[in-house]
Amino acid sequence: MPEPLTIALAKGRILDETLPLLARAGIEPADDLASSRRLVIATNRDDVRLVLIRSADVPTYVQYGAADLGVAGKDVLAEHGGNGLYERVDLKIAPCRMMTAGIDGRPLPRHRLRVATKYPRITERFFHRQGRQVELIKLYGSMELAPMVGLADLIVDLVDTGNTLKANGLAPLEHIMDVSTRLIINRAAQKMKHRAITALVERVEAAVAG
Ligand code: AMP
């Protein structure tokens, strides 16, 4: 029996929409992921297992081949850089935009802007391309608080309905990129496990189309 294909998934918003898609592709976890404390989860198929990790770690597991495939947001992939992996299928899950945002109605100060974000690499690249020097402040969550308490002039975050920004007195300013969820594949696995991966990718593509 060959090694099973390992798919890296992260708990949260993306998982809730990924599981029905995987089910349509014929892959169902053997445990209830919401309540299980296991990090390695068997599936209804002997040749596929799941690992549950933090979303920002999914590209790293796939890059190093610790997982053959993974499901990750374009935001996380762009921040990681994409070394060692292919972005294979746009799963069309959790579409949103990455934007800058600032205090609604307040002009930006003239000093060097302080920008708070979970995405320092993307943010740095965005401002660098425009020839704007900014001071980056790395945060791990609740970015919307930063302008209100004077920690930053701007934030860079994901925006879906815009309700979170609005509830915190912020307005979206500049569009950085569109984001949706991607199926990613380890480059070496794509060669070594070509048949198994291609078959799985085709089932996932059919599930997305259906
Ligand atoms: P909203 O209020 O609908 O604009 O959603 C914004 C909040 O949800 C922010 O805290 C975002 O970080 C988060 N968010 C929005 N879309 C996504 C997504 N596709 N993946 C992860 N987080 C998201």
CSV table of C-alpha atoms and ligand atoms in Angstrom, one decimal:
chain,number,residue,atom,x,y,z
A,1,MET,CA,0.0,0.0,0.0
A,2,PRO,CA,1.6,3.3,-1.0
A,3,GLU,CA,1.8,6.3,1.4
A,4,PRO,CA,-1.5,8.1,1.5
A,5,LEU,CA,-1.8,11.5,-0.1
A,6,THR,CA,-1.7,14.1,2.7
A,7,ILE,CA,-3.9,17.2,2.4
A,8,ALA,CA,-3.2,20.2,4.8
A,9,LEU,CA,-6.2,22.1,5.9
A,10,ALA,CA,-6.8,24.9,8.4
A,11,LYS,CA,-9.7,25.3,10.8
A,12,GLY,CA,-12.0,28.2,10.4
A,13,ARG,CA,-13.9,30.0,7.7
A,14,ILE,CA,-12.2,28.2,4.8
A,15,LEU,CA,-12.6,24.7,6.3
A,16,ASP,CA,-16.3,25.1,6.6
A,17,GLU,CA,-16.6,25.6,2.9
A,18,THR,CA,-13.8,23.2,1.9
A,19,LEU,CA,-15.3,20.1,3.6
A,20,PRO,CA,-18.5,20.1,1.4
A,21,LEU,CA,-16.3,20.5,-1.7
A,22,LEU,CA,-14.0,17.6,-0.7
A,23,ALA,CA,-17.1,15.5,0.1
A,24,ARG,CA,-18.3,16.2,-3.5
A,25,ALA,CA,-14.8,15.1,-4.6
A,26,GLY,CA,-15.4,11.8,-2.7
A,27,ILE,CA,-13.2,12.6,0.4
A,28,GLU,CA,-14.9,12.6,3.8
A,29,PRO,CA,-13.0,12.9,7.2
A,30,ALA,CA,-13.4,9.9,9.5
A,31,ASP,CA,-13.7,12.3,12.5
A,32,ASP,CA,-15.8,15.3,13.2
A,33,LEU,CA,-13.2,18.0,12.6
A,34,ALA,CA,-15.0,20.6,14.7
A,35,SER,CA,-14.8,18.6,17.9
A,36,SER,CA,-11.8,16.3,17.2
A,37,ARG,CA,-8.4,17.2,18.8
A,38,ARG,CA,-6.5,15.0,16.4
A,39,LEU,CA,-4.2,16.7,14.0
A,40,VAL,CA,-4.0,13.8,11.6
A,41,ILE,CA,-7.4,12.7,10.4
A,42,ALA,CA,-8.1,9.6,8.4
A,43,THR,CA,-10.7,9.8,5.6
A,44,ASN,CA,-13.2,7.4,4.0
A,45,ARG,CA,-10.4,6.6,1.5
A,46,ASP,CA,-7.3,4.6,2.5
A,47,ASP,CA,-5.2,6.7,0.1
A,48,VAL,CA,-6.0,10.2,1.5
A,49,ARG,CA,-5.5,11.6,5.0
A,50,LEU,CA,-5.8,15.1,6.3
A,51,VAL,CA,-3.6,17.2,8.6
A,52,LEU,CA,-5.1,20.2,10.5
A,53,ILE,CA,-2.8,23.1,11.0
A,54,ARG,CA,-2.8,27.0,11.3
A,55,SER,CA,-3.7,28.6,8.0
A,56,ALA,CA,-0.5,30.5,7.7
A,57,ASP,CA,1.4,27.2,8.1
A,58,VAL,CA,-0.3,25.5,5.2
A,59,PRO,CA,2.1,26.7,2.4
A,60,THR,CA,5.1,25.8,4.6
A,61,TYR,CA,3.9,22.2,5.1
A,62,VAL,CA,3.3,21.9,1.3
A,63,GLN,CA,6.6,23.6,0.4
A,64,TYR,CA,8.6,21.0,2.3
A,65,GLY,CA,6.5,18.1,1.3
A,66,ALA,CA,5.2,17.3,4.8
A,67,ALA,CA,1.8,17.6,3.0
A,68,ASP,CA,1.4,16.8,-0.7
A,69,LEU,CA,-1.5,19.2,-1.1
A,70,GLY,CA,-3.1,22.0,0.9
A,71,VAL,CA,-5.9,24.5,0.9
A,72,ALA,CA,-4.9,28.1,1.5
A,73,GLY,CA,-6.1,31.6,0.9
A,74,LYS,CA,-4.3,33.7,-1.8
A,75,ASP,CA,-3.4,36.1,1.0
A,76,VAL,CA,-1.5,33.5,2.9
A,77,LEU,CA,0.1,32.2,-0.3
A,78,ALA,CA,1.3,35.7,-1.4
A,79,GLU,CA,2.7,36.3,2.1
A,80,HIS,CA,4.5,33.0,2.0
A,81,GLY,CA,5.9,33.6,-1.5
A,82,GLY,CA,5.0,30.3,-3.1
A,83,ASN,CA,8.4,28.5,-3.1
A,84,GLY,CA,8.3,24.8,-3.8
A,85,LEU,CA,4.6,24.7,-4.6
A,86,TYR,CA,2.1,25.0,-7.4
A,87,GLU,CA,-1.2,26.9,-7.1
A,88,ARG,CA,-3.4,24.4,-9.0
A,89,VAL,CA,-7.1,25.1,-8.6
A,90,ASP,CA,-9.0,28.3,-7.6
A,91,LEU,CA,-11.6,26.7,-5.2
A,92,LYS,CA,-13.7,30.0,-5.4
A,93,ILE,CA,-14.2,29.8,-1.7
A,94,ALA,CA,-14.2,32.8,0.7
A,95,PRO,CA,-13.6,35.5,-2.0
A,96,CYS,CA,-12.6,38.8,-0.6
A,97,ARG,CA,-10.2,41.7,-1.2
A,98,MET,CA,-7.0,42.8,0.5
A,99,MET,CA,-7.2,46.5,1.1
A,100,THR,CA,-5.6,49.4,3.0
A,101,ALA,CA,-8.0,51.1,5.4
A,102,GLY,CA,-7.8,54.2,7.5
A,103,ILE,CA,-10.0,56.2,9.9
A,104,ASP,CA,-13.2,57.2,7.9
A,105,GLY,CA,-13.0,60.9,6.9
A,106,ARG,CA,-9.6,61.6,8.5
A,107,PRO,CA,-6.9,62.8,6.0
A,108,LEU,CA,-3.7,60.8,6.3
A,109,PRO,CA,-0.9,62.5,8.2
A,110,ARG,CA,2.0,63.9,6.3
A,111,HIS,CA,4.7,62.0,8.3
A,112,ARG,CA,5.9,58.6,7.3
A,113,LEU,CA,2.8,56.3,7.6
A,114,ARG,CA,2.7,53.5,10.1
A,115,VAL,CA,0.9,50.5,8.7
A,116,ALA,CA,-0.4,47.7,10.9
A,117,THR,CA,-0.9,44.3,9.3
A,118,LYS,CA,-0.7,40.5,9.5
A,119,TYR,CA,0.8,40.6,6.0
A,120,PRO,CA,4.2,42.5,6.3
A,121,ARG,CA,5.6,41.1,3.0
A,122,ILE,CA,2.6,41.9,0.9
A,123,THR,CA,2.3,45.4,2.5
A,124,GLU,CA,6.0,46.2,2.1
A,125,ARG,CA,5.8,45.2,-1.6
A,126,PHE,CA,2.7,47.2,-2.2
A,127,PHE,CA,4.1,50.4,-0.8
A,128,HIS,CA,7.6,49.8,-2.2
A,129,ARG,CA,6.2,49.5,-5.7
A,130,GLN,CA,4.6,52.9,-5.3
A,131,GLY,CA,7.8,54.4,-4.0
A,132,ARG,CA,6.1,55.1,-0.6
A,133,GLN,CA,8.2,54.5,2.5
A,134,VAL,CA,6.1,53.2,5.5
A,135,GLU,CA,6.8,51.8,8.9
A,136,LEU,CA,5.4,48.3,9.2
A,137,ILE,CA,3.8,47.1,12.5
A,138,LYS,CA,3.3,43.3,12.5
A,139,LEU,CA,0.1,42.3,14.3
A,140,TYR,CA,-1.5,38.8,14.6
A,141,GLY,CA,-5.2,39.9,14.6
A,142,SER,CA,-7.7,42.6,15.4
A,143,MET,CA,-6.0,45.0,13.0
A,144,GLU,CA,-9.0,47.3,13.0
A,145,LEU,CA,-8.2,48.4,16.5
A,146,ALA,CA,-4.8,49.9,15.6
A,147,PRO,CA,-5.8,53.2,14.0
A,148,MET,CA,-8.4,53.9,16.7
A,149,VAL,CA,-5.8,53.7,19.5
A,150,GLY,CA,-3.1,55.5,17.6
A,151,LEU,CA,-0.9,52.5,16.9
A,152,ALA,CA,-1.1,52.9,13.2
A,153,ASP,CA,-2.3,55.4,10.5
A,154,LEU,CA,-3.4,52.6,8.1
A,155,ILE,CA,-4.1,48.9,8.3
A,156,VAL,CA,-3.9,46.2,5.6
A,157,ASP,CA,-6.5,43.5,6.0
A,158,LEU,CA,-9.1,41.4,4.2
A,159,VAL,CA,-12.4,43.0,3.5
A,160,ASP,CA,-15.5,41.1,2.6
A,161,THR,CA,-18.7,43.0,3.3
A,162,GLY,CA,-16.9,46.0,4.8
A,163,ASN,CA,-18.9,45.7,8.0
A,164,THR,CA,-15.9,45.1,10.3
A,165,LEU,CA,-14.2,48.2,9.0
A,166,LYS,CA,-17.4,50.2,9.4
A,167,ALA,CA,-18.1,49.0,12.9
A,168,ASN,CA,-14.6,50.3,13.9
A,169,GLY,CA,-14.9,53.7,12.2
A,170,LEU,CA,-12.7,52.7,9.3
A,171,ALA,CA,-13.1,53.1,5.5
A,172,PRO,CA,-11.5,51.0,2.8
A,173,LEU,CA,-8.9,53.0,0.7
A,174,GLU,CA,-6.7,51.1,-1.7
A,175,HIS,CA,-7.3,47.7,-3.4
A,176,ILE,CA,-4.2,45.5,-3.1
A,177,MET,CA,-5.4,42.2,-4.5
A,178,ASP,CA,-8.4,39.9,-4.9
A,179,VAL,CA,-8.2,36.9,-2.6
A,180,SER,CA,-9.8,33.5,-2.9
A,181,THR,CA,-8.9,30.0,-1.7
A,182,ARG,CA,-6.5,27.8,-3.7
A,183,LEU,CA,-5.6,24.1,-3.9
A,184,ILE,CA,-1.8,24.0,-3.7
A,185,ILE,CA,0.5,21.1,-4.5
A,186,ASN,CA,4.1,20.3,-3.5
A,187,ARG,CA,6.3,20.4,-6.7
A,188,ALA,CA,8.1,17.2,-6.0
A,189,ALA,CA,4.9,15.3,-5.1
A,190,GLN,CA,3.4,16.5,-8.4
A,191,LYS,CA,6.1,14.6,-10.2
A,192,MET,CA,6.5,11.6,-7.9
A,193,LYS,CA,2.8,11.0,-7.2
A,194,HIS,CA,1.6,12.3,-10.5
A,195,ARG,CA,-1.2,9.8,-11.1
A,196,ALA,CA,-2.7,10.0,-7.7
A,197,ILE,CA,-2.5,13.8,-7.5
A,198,THR,CA,-3.9,14.3,-11.0
A,199,ALA,CA,-6.9,12.0,-10.3
A,200,LEU,CA,-7.6,13.9,-7.1
A,201,VAL,CA,-7.2,17.3,-8.7
A,202,GLU,CA,-9.6,16.3,-11.5
A,203,ARG,CA,-12.2,15.3,-8.9
A,204,VAL,CA,-11.8,18.6,-7.0
A,205,GLU,CA,-12.0,20.6,-10.3
A,206,ALA,CA,-15.3,18.7,-11.1
A,207,ALA,CA,-16.6,19.5,-7.6
A,208,VAL,CA,-15.8,23.2,-8.0
A,209,ALA,CA,-17.4,23.3,-11.5
A,210,GLY,CA,-20.5,21.4,-10.2
B,1,AMP,P1,-16.2,41.8,6.6
B,1,AMP,O1,-16.7,42.5,7.9
B,1,AMP,O2,-17.3,41.0,5.9
B,1,AMP,O3,-15.6,42.9,5.6
B,1,AMP,O4,-15.0,40.8,7.0
B,1,AMP,C1,-13.8,41.3,7.4
B,1,AMP,C2,-13.3,40.5,8.6
B,1,AMP,O5,-13.3,39.1,8.2
B,1,AMP,C3,-11.8,40.8,8.8
B,1,AMP,O6,-11.5,40.6,10.1
B,1,AMP,C4,-11.1,39.9,7.9
B,1,AMP,O7,-9.8,39.6,8.3
B,1,AMP,C5,-12.0,38.7,7.9
B,1,AMP,N1,-12.1,38.0,6.6
B,1,AMP,C6,-12.9,38.5,5.5
B,1,AMP,N2,-12.8,37.6,4.5
B,1,AMP,C7,-12.0,36.7,4.9
B,1,AMP,C8,-11.5,35.5,4.2
B,1,AMP,N3,-11.8,35.2,3.0
B,1,AMP,N4,-10.6,34.7,4.9
B,1,AMP,C9,-10.2,35.0,6.1
B,1,AMP,N5,-10.7,36.1,6.8
B,1,AMP,C10,-11.5,36.9,6.2
